[in-house]
Amino acid sequence: AVNDKSFLIVSETNYAFAGLACNWIKSVTRQIGEAAAKKAIVIYVTGQKGEEAREILQSCSGGTLRGVFLHDAEAPATAEQWGTKGYFKSTTLKPKHMFEAFQLAQSLGFQHMMFNDVDVAWKADLRKTAPRVD
């Protein structure tokens, strides 16, 4: 069985993909349950319109998020447009965000951190089969 402190589930999105992130939140919540989702799901919002994206995510999740954190508010307006320099710059920050998420998981007492893209639909509880790296 998976306990509530085994995985912090993290994703990142921006305003343009907030709707897709809402579907991701619902997908994960359906698989792990609402109580676990409230303890385990964190989303990093990058780029401009971060506050608007946070409101969308909190609204669509129905309160089933542990937290929504804003990152890189000064990102160029082109950060959400695939193929632009701004988009490339924002994607190069993903390893930094993953490291910060790992530190957050550790500081909250989680044993593992799972970083998913918002276009990953959960058809089962991935925490049960995920490889463990200590």
PDB file of C-alpha atoms in Angstrom:
ATOM      1  CA  ALA A   1       0.000   0.000   0.000  1.00  0.00           C
ATOM      2  CA  VAL A   2       1.094   3.564  -0.651  1.00  0.00           C
ATOM      3  CA  ASN A   3       1.123   5.795   2.414  1.00  0.00           C
ATOM      4  CA  ASP A   4       0.339   9.530   2.316  1.00  0.00           C
ATOM      5  CA  LYS A   5       3.978  10.486   2.875  1.00  0.00           C
ATOM      6  CA  SER A   6       5.527   8.347   0.183  1.00  0.00           C
ATOM      7  CA  PHE A   7       5.151  10.605  -2.891  1.00  0.00           C
ATOM      8  CA  LEU A   8       4.854  14.314  -3.524  1.00  0.00           C
ATOM      9  CA  ILE A   9       3.351  14.569  -7.027  1.00  0.00           C
ATOM     10  CA  VAL A  10       4.551  17.645  -8.891  1.00  0.00           C
ATOM     11  CA  SER A  11       3.820  19.196 -12.251  1.00  0.00           C
ATOM     12  CA  GLU A  12       4.354  22.542 -13.871  1.00  0.00           C
ATOM     13  CA  THR A  13       2.285  24.525 -16.304  1.00  0.00           C
ATOM     14  CA  ASN A  14       1.677  28.015 -17.560  1.00  0.00           C
ATOM     15  CA  TYR A  15      -1.416  30.061 -18.262  1.00  0.00           C
ATOM     16  CA  ALA A  16      -1.783  28.715 -21.800  1.00  0.00           C
ATOM     17  CA  PHE A  17      -1.935  25.122 -20.518  1.00  0.00           C
ATOM     18  CA  ALA A  18      -3.932  25.682 -17.324  1.00  0.00           C
ATOM     19  CA  GLY A  19      -6.909  23.835 -18.808  1.00  0.00           C
ATOM     20  CA  LEU A  20      -4.749  20.813 -19.582  1.00  0.00           C
ATOM     21  CA  ALA A  21      -3.361  21.005 -16.044  1.00  0.00           C
ATOM     22  CA  CYS A  22      -6.934  20.912 -14.696  1.00  0.00           C
ATOM     23  CA  ASN A  23      -7.519  17.659 -16.564  1.00  0.00           C
ATOM     24  CA  TRP A  24      -4.241  16.317 -15.153  1.00  0.00           C
ATOM     25  CA  ILE A  25      -5.295  17.204 -11.592  1.00  0.00           C
ATOM     26  CA  LYS A  26      -8.624  15.428 -12.086  1.00  0.00           C
ATOM     27  CA  SER A  27      -6.888  12.391 -13.589  1.00  0.00           C
ATOM     28  CA  VAL A  28      -4.471  12.044 -10.678  1.00  0.00           C
ATOM     29  CA  THR A  29      -7.164  12.724  -8.064  1.00  0.00           C
ATOM     30  CA  ARG A  30      -9.394  10.032  -9.581  1.00  0.00           C
ATOM     31  CA  GLN A  31      -6.589   7.491  -9.183  1.00  0.00           C
ATOM     32  CA  ILE A  32      -5.241   8.345  -5.732  1.00  0.00           C
ATOM     33  CA  GLY A  33      -8.345   9.761  -4.042  1.00  0.00           C
ATOM     34  CA  GLU A  34      -9.206  13.249  -2.899  1.00  0.00           C
ATOM     35  CA  ALA A  35      -7.696  12.972   0.581  1.00  0.00           C
ATOM     36  CA  ALA A  36      -4.321  11.854  -0.807  1.00  0.00           C
ATOM     37  CA  ALA A  37      -4.436  14.525  -3.529  1.00  0.00           C
ATOM     38  CA  LYS A  38      -4.865  17.290  -0.961  1.00  0.00           C
ATOM     39  CA  LYS A  39      -1.650  16.159   0.697  1.00  0.00           C
ATOM     40  CA  ALA A  40       0.379  15.213  -2.348  1.00  0.00           C
ATOM     41  CA  ILE A  41      -0.277  17.366  -5.453  1.00  0.00           C
ATOM     42  CA  VAL A  42       1.775  20.499  -6.096  1.00  0.00           C
ATOM     43  CA  ILE A  43       1.838  22.596  -9.275  1.00  0.00           C
ATOM     44  CA  TYR A  44       4.446  25.141 -10.302  1.00  0.00           C
ATOM     45  CA  VAL A  45       3.115  27.892 -12.567  1.00  0.00           C
ATOM     46  CA  THR A  46       5.658  29.503 -14.876  1.00  0.00           C
ATOM     47  CA  GLY A  47       5.525  32.516 -17.153  1.00  0.00           C
ATOM     48  CA  GLN A  48       3.247  35.502 -17.297  1.00  0.00           C
ATOM     49  CA  LYS A  49      -0.346  35.566 -16.022  1.00  0.00           C
ATOM     50  CA  GLY A  50       0.683  33.348 -13.131  1.00  0.00           C
ATOM     51  CA  GLU A  51      -1.975  34.674 -10.774  1.00  0.00           C
ATOM     52  CA  GLU A  52      -4.694  34.012 -13.353  1.00  0.00           C
ATOM     53  CA  ALA A  53      -3.381  30.481 -13.872  1.00  0.00           C
ATOM     54  CA  ARG A  54      -3.291  29.894 -10.102  1.00  0.00           C
ATOM     55  CA  GLU A  55      -6.944  30.948  -9.827  1.00  0.00           C
ATOM     56  CA  ILE A  56      -7.947  28.597 -12.656  1.00  0.00           C
ATOM     57  CA  LEU A  57      -6.079  25.667 -11.069  1.00  0.00           C
ATOM     58  CA  GLN A  58      -7.462  26.257  -7.598  1.00  0.00           C
ATOM     59  CA  SER A  59     -10.969  26.612  -8.982  1.00  0.00           C
ATOM     60  CA  CYS A  60     -10.923  23.501 -11.168  1.00  0.00           C
ATOM     61  CA  SER A  61      -9.274  21.367  -8.492  1.00  0.00           C
ATOM     62  CA  GLY A  62     -12.019  21.955  -5.966  1.00  0.00           C
ATOM     63  CA  GLY A  63      -9.408  22.369  -3.254  1.00  0.00           C
ATOM     64  CA  THR A  64      -7.573  19.122  -4.001  1.00  0.00           C
ATOM     65  CA  LEU A  65      -4.122  20.680  -4.253  1.00  0.00           C
ATOM     66  CA  ARG A  66      -1.467  20.931  -1.574  1.00  0.00           C
ATOM     67  CA  GLY A  67      -0.104  24.053  -3.227  1.00  0.00           C
ATOM     68  CA  VAL A  68       0.292  26.177  -6.336  1.00  0.00           C
ATOM     69  CA  PHE A  69       3.581  28.043  -6.548  1.00  0.00           C
ATOM     70  CA  LEU A  70       4.440  30.838  -8.959  1.00  0.00           C
ATOM     71  CA  HIS A  71       7.795  30.796 -10.750  1.00  0.00           C
ATOM     72  CA  ASP A  72       9.508  33.008 -13.282  1.00  0.00           C
ATOM     73  CA  ALA A  73       6.877  35.745 -13.417  1.00  0.00           C
ATOM     74  CA  GLU A  74       9.309  37.804 -15.454  1.00  0.00           C
ATOM     75  CA  ALA A  75       9.365  35.242 -18.282  1.00  0.00           C
ATOM     76  CA  PRO A  76       9.070  36.764 -21.736  1.00  0.00           C
ATOM     77  CA  ALA A  77       5.611  36.991 -23.294  1.00  0.00           C
ATOM     78  CA  THR A  78       6.732  34.460 -25.917  1.00  0.00           C
ATOM     79  CA  ALA A  79       7.423  31.769 -23.279  1.00  0.00           C
ATOM     80  CA  GLU A  80       4.100  30.093 -24.089  1.00  0.00           C
ATOM     81  CA  GLN A  81       4.682  30.042 -27.858  1.00  0.00           C
ATOM     82  CA  TRP A  82       6.383  26.853 -28.991  1.00  0.00           C
ATOM     83  CA  GLY A  83       9.612  27.350 -30.916  1.00  0.00           C
ATOM     84  CA  THR A  84      10.383  30.871 -29.667  1.00  0.00           C
ATOM     85  CA  LYS A  85      13.447  31.922 -27.674  1.00  0.00           C
ATOM     86  CA  GLY A  86      11.169  32.604 -24.713  1.00  0.00           C
ATOM     87  CA  TYR A  87       9.756  29.075 -24.863  1.00  0.00           C
ATOM     88  CA  PHE A  88      13.248  27.583 -25.069  1.00  0.00           C
ATOM     89  CA  LYS A  89      14.383  29.694 -22.107  1.00  0.00           C
ATOM     90  CA  SER A  90      11.415  28.571 -20.031  1.00  0.00           C
ATOM     91  CA  THR A  91      12.004  24.878 -20.819  1.00  0.00           C
ATOM     92  CA  THR A  92      15.654  25.132 -19.796  1.00  0.00           C
ATOM     93  CA  LEU A  93      14.446  26.038 -16.295  1.00  0.00           C
ATOM     94  CA  LYS A  94      12.660  22.700 -15.800  1.00  0.00           C
ATOM     95  CA  PRO A  95      15.666  20.982 -14.136  1.00  0.00           C
ATOM     96  CA  LYS A  96      15.854  23.889 -11.666  1.00  0.00           C
ATOM     97  CA  HIS A  97      12.142  23.535 -10.914  1.00  0.00           C
ATOM     98  CA  MET A  98      12.500  19.788 -10.486  1.00  0.00           C
ATOM     99  CA  PHE A  99      15.343  20.303  -8.013  1.00  0.00           C
ATOM    100  CA  GLU A 100      13.250  22.818  -6.057  1.00  0.00           C
ATOM    101  CA  ALA A 101      10.343  20.355  -6.046  1.00  0.00           C
ATOM    102  CA  PHE A 102      12.660  17.642  -4.735  1.00  0.00           C
ATOM    103  CA  GLN A 103      13.806  19.954  -1.944  1.00  0.00           C
ATOM    104  CA  LEU A 104      10.165  20.770  -1.129  1.00  0.00           C
ATOM    105  CA  ALA A 105       9.293  17.071  -0.971  1.00  0.00           C
ATOM    106  CA  GLN A 106      12.220  16.436   1.334  1.00  0.00           C
ATOM    107  CA  SER A 107      11.364  19.392   3.586  1.00  0.00           C
ATOM    108  CA  LEU A 108       7.771  18.139   3.920  1.00  0.00           C
ATOM    109  CA  GLY A 109       8.907  14.654   4.885  1.00  0.00           C
ATOM    110  CA  PHE A 110       7.971  12.850   1.672  1.00  0.00           C
ATOM    111  CA  GLN A 111      10.033   9.792   0.810  1.00  0.00           C
ATOM    112  CA  HIS A 112       9.814  10.309  -2.971  1.00  0.00           C
ATOM    113  CA  MET A 113       8.910  12.980  -5.504  1.00  0.00           C
ATOM    114  CA  MET A 114       7.235  12.262  -8.836  1.00  0.00           C
ATOM    115  CA  PHE A 115       7.418  14.968 -11.516  1.00  0.00           C
ATOM    116  CA  ASN A 116       4.808  14.644 -14.294  1.00  0.00           C
ATOM    117  CA  ASP A 117       4.038  16.725 -17.329  1.00  0.00           C
ATOM    118  CA  VAL A 118       0.422  17.898 -17.460  1.00  0.00           C
ATOM    119  CA  ASP A 119      -0.179  15.901 -20.634  1.00  0.00           C
ATOM    120  CA  VAL A 120       0.245  12.598 -18.749  1.00  0.00           C
ATOM    121  CA  ALA A 121      -3.136  11.021 -18.007  1.00  0.00           C
ATOM    122  CA  TRP A 122      -3.185   8.688 -15.037  1.00  0.00           C
ATOM    123  CA  LYS A 123      -5.075   5.474 -15.789  1.00  0.00           C
ATOM    124  CA  ALA A 124      -3.868   3.833 -12.583  1.00  0.00           C
ATOM    125  CA  ASP A 125      -2.090   4.865  -9.401  1.00  0.00           C
ATOM    126  CA  LEU A 126       1.455   5.329 -10.719  1.00  0.00           C
ATOM    127  CA  ARG A 127       2.822   5.545  -7.206  1.00  0.00           C
ATOM    128  CA  LYS A 128       2.383   1.775  -6.846  1.00  0.00           C
ATOM    129  CA  THR A 129       4.599   0.880  -9.794  1.00  0.00           C
ATOM    130  CA  ALA A 130       7.040   3.806  -9.956  1.00  0.00           C
ATOM    131  CA  PRO A 131      10.695   2.891  -9.582  1.00  0.00           C
ATOM    132  CA  ARG A 132      12.201   4.062  -6.311  1.00  0.00           C
ATOM    133  CA  VAL A 133      15.415   6.079  -6.320  1.00  0.00           C
ATOM    134  CA  ASP A 134      16.820   7.023  -2.931  1.00  0.00           C
TER     135      ASP A 134
END
